[in-house]
């Protein structure tokens, strides 16, 4: 199985186990629709189409993540929240013109580019290493 296919499977699985309303019901539905429409079976993202047709949907989804109180979620829901937030901000970063080609570009993309999620300014590196790996100590997180 190709790495991109595995990535798509994991992205779909993460969205499928996402939290619901006051507890996140439907919160991740917009991301689910974006992934279904703009990511193919090989894990390739149609960024031009996403930019043209769904950039506002992605922005609204990211805005909804800004104020979520993750401490009210069950462990599996919290992990899904952080994985979905991470993946959605990767999509947004690419749409903003960021990339990970070269050392400085990788630092900018993963370590320096900040965005608001769950009540605080964060980076992709903080979500991966300080939240997902450290707080949840789930070995499978690295693969998601």
PDB file of C-alpha atoms in Angstrom:
ATOM      1  CA  UNK A   1       0.000   0.000   0.000  1.00  0.00           C
ATOM      2  CA  UNK A   2       1.410   3.392  -0.961  1.00  0.00           C
ATOM      3  CA  UNK A   3       2.128   5.976   1.718  1.00  0.00           C
ATOM      4  CA  UNK A   4      -0.372   8.431   0.181  1.00  0.00           C
ATOM      5  CA  UNK A   5      -3.104   5.771   0.267  1.00  0.00           C
ATOM      6  CA  UNK A   6      -2.340   5.109   3.913  1.00  0.00           C
ATOM      7  CA  UNK A   7      -2.481   8.855   4.596  1.00  0.00           C
ATOM      8  CA  UNK A   8      -5.913   9.127   2.980  1.00  0.00           C
ATOM      9  CA  UNK A   9      -7.181   6.116   4.945  1.00  0.00           C
ATOM     10  CA  UNK A  10      -5.930   7.639   8.201  1.00  0.00           C
ATOM     11  CA  UNK A  11      -7.417  11.034   7.391  1.00  0.00           C
ATOM     12  CA  UNK A  12     -10.771   9.413   6.691  1.00  0.00           C
ATOM     13  CA  UNK A  13     -10.555   7.371   9.897  1.00  0.00           C
ATOM     14  CA  UNK A  14      -9.719  10.443  11.961  1.00  0.00           C
ATOM     15  CA  UNK A  15     -12.695  12.372  10.644  1.00  0.00           C
ATOM     16  CA  UNK A  16     -14.956   9.353  11.179  1.00  0.00           C
ATOM     17  CA  UNK A  17     -14.183   9.219  14.912  1.00  0.00           C
ATOM     18  CA  UNK A  18     -14.493  12.964  15.430  1.00  0.00           C
ATOM     19  CA  UNK A  19     -16.448  14.481  18.313  1.00  0.00           C
ATOM     20  CA  UNK A  20     -19.989  15.879  18.053  1.00  0.00           C
ATOM     21  CA  UNK A  21     -21.984  19.197  18.936  1.00  0.00           C
ATOM     22  CA  UNK A  22     -21.483  20.611  22.460  1.00  0.00           C
ATOM     23  CA  UNK A  23     -19.206  17.657  22.472  1.00  0.00           C
ATOM     24  CA  UNK A  24     -18.434  18.332  18.814  1.00  0.00           C
ATOM     25  CA  UNK A  25     -21.455  16.776  16.981  1.00  0.00           C
ATOM     26  CA  UNK A  26     -20.941  17.580  13.353  1.00  0.00           C
ATOM     27  CA  UNK A  27     -17.936  19.774  14.094  1.00  0.00           C
ATOM     28  CA  UNK A  28     -15.707  17.859  11.692  1.00  0.00           C
ATOM     29  CA  UNK A  29     -18.325  17.337   8.967  1.00  0.00           C
ATOM     30  CA  UNK A  30     -16.962  20.228   6.851  1.00  0.00           C
ATOM     31  CA  UNK A  31     -13.468  18.725   6.884  1.00  0.00           C
ATOM     32  CA  UNK A  32     -14.914  15.326   6.017  1.00  0.00           C
ATOM     33  CA  UNK A  33     -16.640  16.835   2.960  1.00  0.00           C
ATOM     34  CA  UNK A  34     -13.467  18.675   1.918  1.00  0.00           C
ATOM     35  CA  UNK A  35     -11.360  15.518   2.170  1.00  0.00           C
ATOM     36  CA  UNK A  36     -13.920  13.450   0.272  1.00  0.00           C
ATOM     37  CA  UNK A  37     -14.099  15.991  -2.540  1.00  0.00           C
ATOM     38  CA  UNK A  38     -10.509  17.236  -2.852  1.00  0.00           C
ATOM     39  CA  UNK A  39      -8.328  14.282  -1.837  1.00  0.00           C
ATOM     40  CA  UNK A  40      -8.204  11.332  -4.219  1.00  0.00           C
ATOM     41  CA  UNK A  41      -7.728   7.639  -3.431  1.00  0.00           C
ATOM     42  CA  UNK A  42      -3.959   8.065  -3.826  1.00  0.00           C
ATOM     43  CA  UNK A  43      -3.864  10.802  -1.184  1.00  0.00           C
ATOM     44  CA  UNK A  44      -3.285  13.631  -3.686  1.00  0.00           C
ATOM     45  CA  UNK A  45      -4.958  16.949  -2.861  1.00  0.00           C
ATOM     46  CA  UNK A  46      -6.543  19.044  -5.609  1.00  0.00           C
ATOM     47  CA  UNK A  47      -5.326  22.328  -4.100  1.00  0.00           C
ATOM     48  CA  UNK A  48      -6.382  24.513  -7.050  1.00  0.00           C
ATOM     49  CA  UNK A  49      -9.937  23.203  -6.868  1.00  0.00           C
ATOM     50  CA  UNK A  50      -9.952  23.478  -3.087  1.00  0.00           C
ATOM     51  CA  UNK A  51      -8.715  27.080  -3.348  1.00  0.00           C
ATOM     52  CA  UNK A  52     -11.333  27.951  -5.943  1.00  0.00           C
ATOM     53  CA  UNK A  53     -14.368  26.121  -4.520  1.00  0.00           C
ATOM     54  CA  UNK A  54     -13.950  25.459  -0.809  1.00  0.00           C
ATOM     55  CA  UNK A  55     -11.489  27.904   0.718  1.00  0.00           C
ATOM     56  CA  UNK A  56     -14.318  29.617   2.625  1.00  0.00           C
ATOM     57  CA  UNK A  57     -15.589  26.268   3.913  1.00  0.00           C
ATOM     58  CA  UNK A  58     -12.116  25.443   5.185  1.00  0.00           C
ATOM     59  CA  UNK A  59     -11.805  28.897   6.799  1.00  0.00           C
ATOM     60  CA  UNK A  60     -15.179  28.464   8.554  1.00  0.00           C
ATOM     61  CA  UNK A  61     -14.122  25.028   9.800  1.00  0.00           C
ATOM     62  CA  UNK A  62     -10.841  26.413  11.153  1.00  0.00           C
ATOM     63  CA  UNK A  63     -12.738  29.264  12.835  1.00  0.00           C
ATOM     64  CA  UNK A  64     -14.980  26.702  14.557  1.00  0.00           C
ATOM     65  CA  UNK A  65     -11.882  24.962  15.958  1.00  0.00           C
ATOM     66  CA  UNK A  66     -10.616  28.167  17.551  1.00  0.00           C
ATOM     67  CA  UNK A  67     -12.864  28.038  20.615  1.00  0.00           C
ATOM     68  CA  UNK A  68     -13.370  24.320  21.239  1.00  0.00           C
ATOM     69  CA  UNK A  69     -12.708  23.306  24.850  1.00  0.00           C
ATOM     70  CA  UNK A  70     -10.790  20.091  24.236  1.00  0.00           C
ATOM     71  CA  UNK A  71     -10.728  19.291  27.960  1.00  0.00           C
ATOM     72  CA  UNK A  72     -14.453  18.449  27.751  1.00  0.00           C
ATOM     73  CA  UNK A  73     -13.845  15.717  25.153  1.00  0.00           C
ATOM     74  CA  UNK A  74     -13.188  12.058  25.786  1.00  0.00           C
ATOM     75  CA  UNK A  75      -9.638  10.913  25.053  1.00  0.00           C
ATOM     76  CA  UNK A  76     -10.407   9.440  21.607  1.00  0.00           C
ATOM     77  CA  UNK A  77     -12.436  12.521  20.653  1.00  0.00           C
ATOM     78  CA  UNK A  78      -9.612  14.825  21.765  1.00  0.00           C
ATOM     79  CA  UNK A  79      -7.067  12.881  19.732  1.00  0.00           C
ATOM     80  CA  UNK A  80      -9.354  13.058  16.688  1.00  0.00           C
ATOM     81  CA  UNK A  81      -9.822  16.791  17.273  1.00  0.00           C
ATOM     82  CA  UNK A  82      -6.078  17.469  17.320  1.00  0.00           C
ATOM     83  CA  UNK A  83      -5.391  15.255  14.303  1.00  0.00           C
ATOM     84  CA  UNK A  84      -8.153  16.954  12.328  1.00  0.00           C
ATOM     85  CA  UNK A  85      -6.938  20.406  13.395  1.00  0.00           C
ATOM     86  CA  UNK A  86      -3.414  19.505  12.328  1.00  0.00           C
ATOM     87  CA  UNK A  87      -4.492  18.170   8.929  1.00  0.00           C
ATOM     88  CA  UNK A  88      -6.828  21.106   8.233  1.00  0.00           C
ATOM     89  CA  UNK A  89      -4.085  23.598   9.080  1.00  0.00           C
ATOM     90  CA  UNK A  90      -1.715  21.789   6.725  1.00  0.00           C
ATOM     91  CA  UNK A  91      -4.273  22.311   3.943  1.00  0.00           C
ATOM     92  CA  UNK A  92      -4.661  25.969   4.926  1.00  0.00           C
ATOM     93  CA  UNK A  93      -0.902  26.488   5.089  1.00  0.00           C
ATOM     94  CA  UNK A  94      -0.458  25.221   1.550  1.00  0.00           C
ATOM     95  CA  UNK A  95      -3.281  27.480   0.349  1.00  0.00           C
ATOM     96  CA  UNK A  96      -1.454  30.384   2.016  1.00  0.00           C
ATOM     97  CA  UNK A  97       1.635  29.562  -0.043  1.00  0.00           C
ATOM     98  CA  UNK A  98       3.670  27.770   2.602  1.00  0.00           C
ATOM     99  CA  UNK A  99       5.601  24.649   1.682  1.00  0.00           C
ATOM    100  CA  UNK A 100       8.062  22.273   3.280  1.00  0.00           C
ATOM    101  CA  UNK A 101      10.696  22.294   0.542  1.00  0.00           C
ATOM    102  CA  UNK A 102      14.022  23.154   2.134  1.00  0.00           C
ATOM    103  CA  UNK A 103      15.127  23.548   5.722  1.00  0.00           C
ATOM    104  CA  UNK A 104      13.888  27.109   6.312  1.00  0.00           C
ATOM    105  CA  UNK A 105      10.607  26.436   4.556  1.00  0.00           C
ATOM    106  CA  UNK A 106      10.026  23.387   6.783  1.00  0.00           C
ATOM    107  CA  UNK A 107      10.804  25.452   9.908  1.00  0.00           C
ATOM    108  CA  UNK A 108       8.405  28.174   8.770  1.00  0.00           C
ATOM    109  CA  UNK A 109       5.652  25.691   7.905  1.00  0.00           C
ATOM    110  CA  UNK A 110       5.844  23.450  10.986  1.00  0.00           C
ATOM    111  CA  UNK A 111       7.488  25.557  13.706  1.00  0.00           C
ATOM    112  CA  UNK A 112       6.978  29.265  13.044  1.00  0.00           C
ATOM    113  CA  UNK A 113       3.579  29.561  11.340  1.00  0.00           C
ATOM    114  CA  UNK A 114       1.049  30.128  14.127  1.00  0.00           C
ATOM    115  CA  UNK A 115      -2.722  29.854  14.074  1.00  0.00           C
ATOM    116  CA  UNK A 116      -5.457  29.858  16.719  1.00  0.00           C
ATOM    117  CA  UNK A 117      -6.971  26.536  17.764  1.00  0.00           C
ATOM    118  CA  UNK A 118      -8.636  25.442  21.014  1.00  0.00           C
ATOM    119  CA  UNK A 119      -8.224  28.865  22.570  1.00  0.00           C
ATOM    120  CA  UNK A 120      -4.510  29.442  21.952  1.00  0.00           C
ATOM    121  CA  UNK A 121      -1.975  30.288  19.268  1.00  0.00           C
ATOM    122  CA  UNK A 122      -0.214  27.113  18.175  1.00  0.00           C
ATOM    123  CA  UNK A 123       2.042  25.651  15.507  1.00  0.00           C
ATOM    124  CA  UNK A 124       1.879  22.292  13.761  1.00  0.00           C
ATOM    125  CA  UNK A 125       4.968  21.230  15.697  1.00  0.00           C
ATOM    126  CA  UNK A 126       3.307  22.073  19.018  1.00  0.00           C
ATOM    127  CA  UNK A 127       0.217  20.054  18.109  1.00  0.00           C
ATOM    128  CA  UNK A 128       2.278  17.044  17.063  1.00  0.00           C
ATOM    129  CA  UNK A 129       4.961  16.990  19.728  1.00  0.00           C
ATOM    130  CA  UNK A 130       3.613  18.856  22.758  1.00  0.00           C
ATOM    131  CA  UNK A 131      -0.010  17.802  22.548  1.00  0.00           C
ATOM    132  CA  UNK A 132      -0.484  14.576  20.604  1.00  0.00           C
ATOM    133  CA  UNK A 133       2.748  12.791  21.481  1.00  0.00           C
ATOM    134  CA  UNK A 134       3.335  14.107  24.982  1.00  0.00           C
ATOM    135  CA  UNK A 135      -0.201  14.429  26.366  1.00  0.00           C
ATOM    136  CA  UNK A 136      -1.720  11.305  24.845  1.00  0.00           C
ATOM    137  CA  UNK A 137       1.350   9.038  24.627  1.00  0.00           C
ATOM    138  CA  UNK A 138      -0.325   7.136  21.814  1.00  0.00           C
ATOM    139  CA  UNK A 139       2.308   5.414  19.631  1.00  0.00           C
ATOM    140  CA  UNK A 140      -0.007   5.285  16.594  1.00  0.00           C
ATOM    141  CA  UNK A 141      -0.210   9.095  16.479  1.00  0.00           C
ATOM    142  CA  UNK A 142       3.027   9.260  14.488  1.00  0.00           C
ATOM    143  CA  UNK A 143       1.349   7.394  11.631  1.00  0.00           C
ATOM    144  CA  UNK A 144      -1.747   9.616  11.596  1.00  0.00           C
TER     145      UNK A 144
END
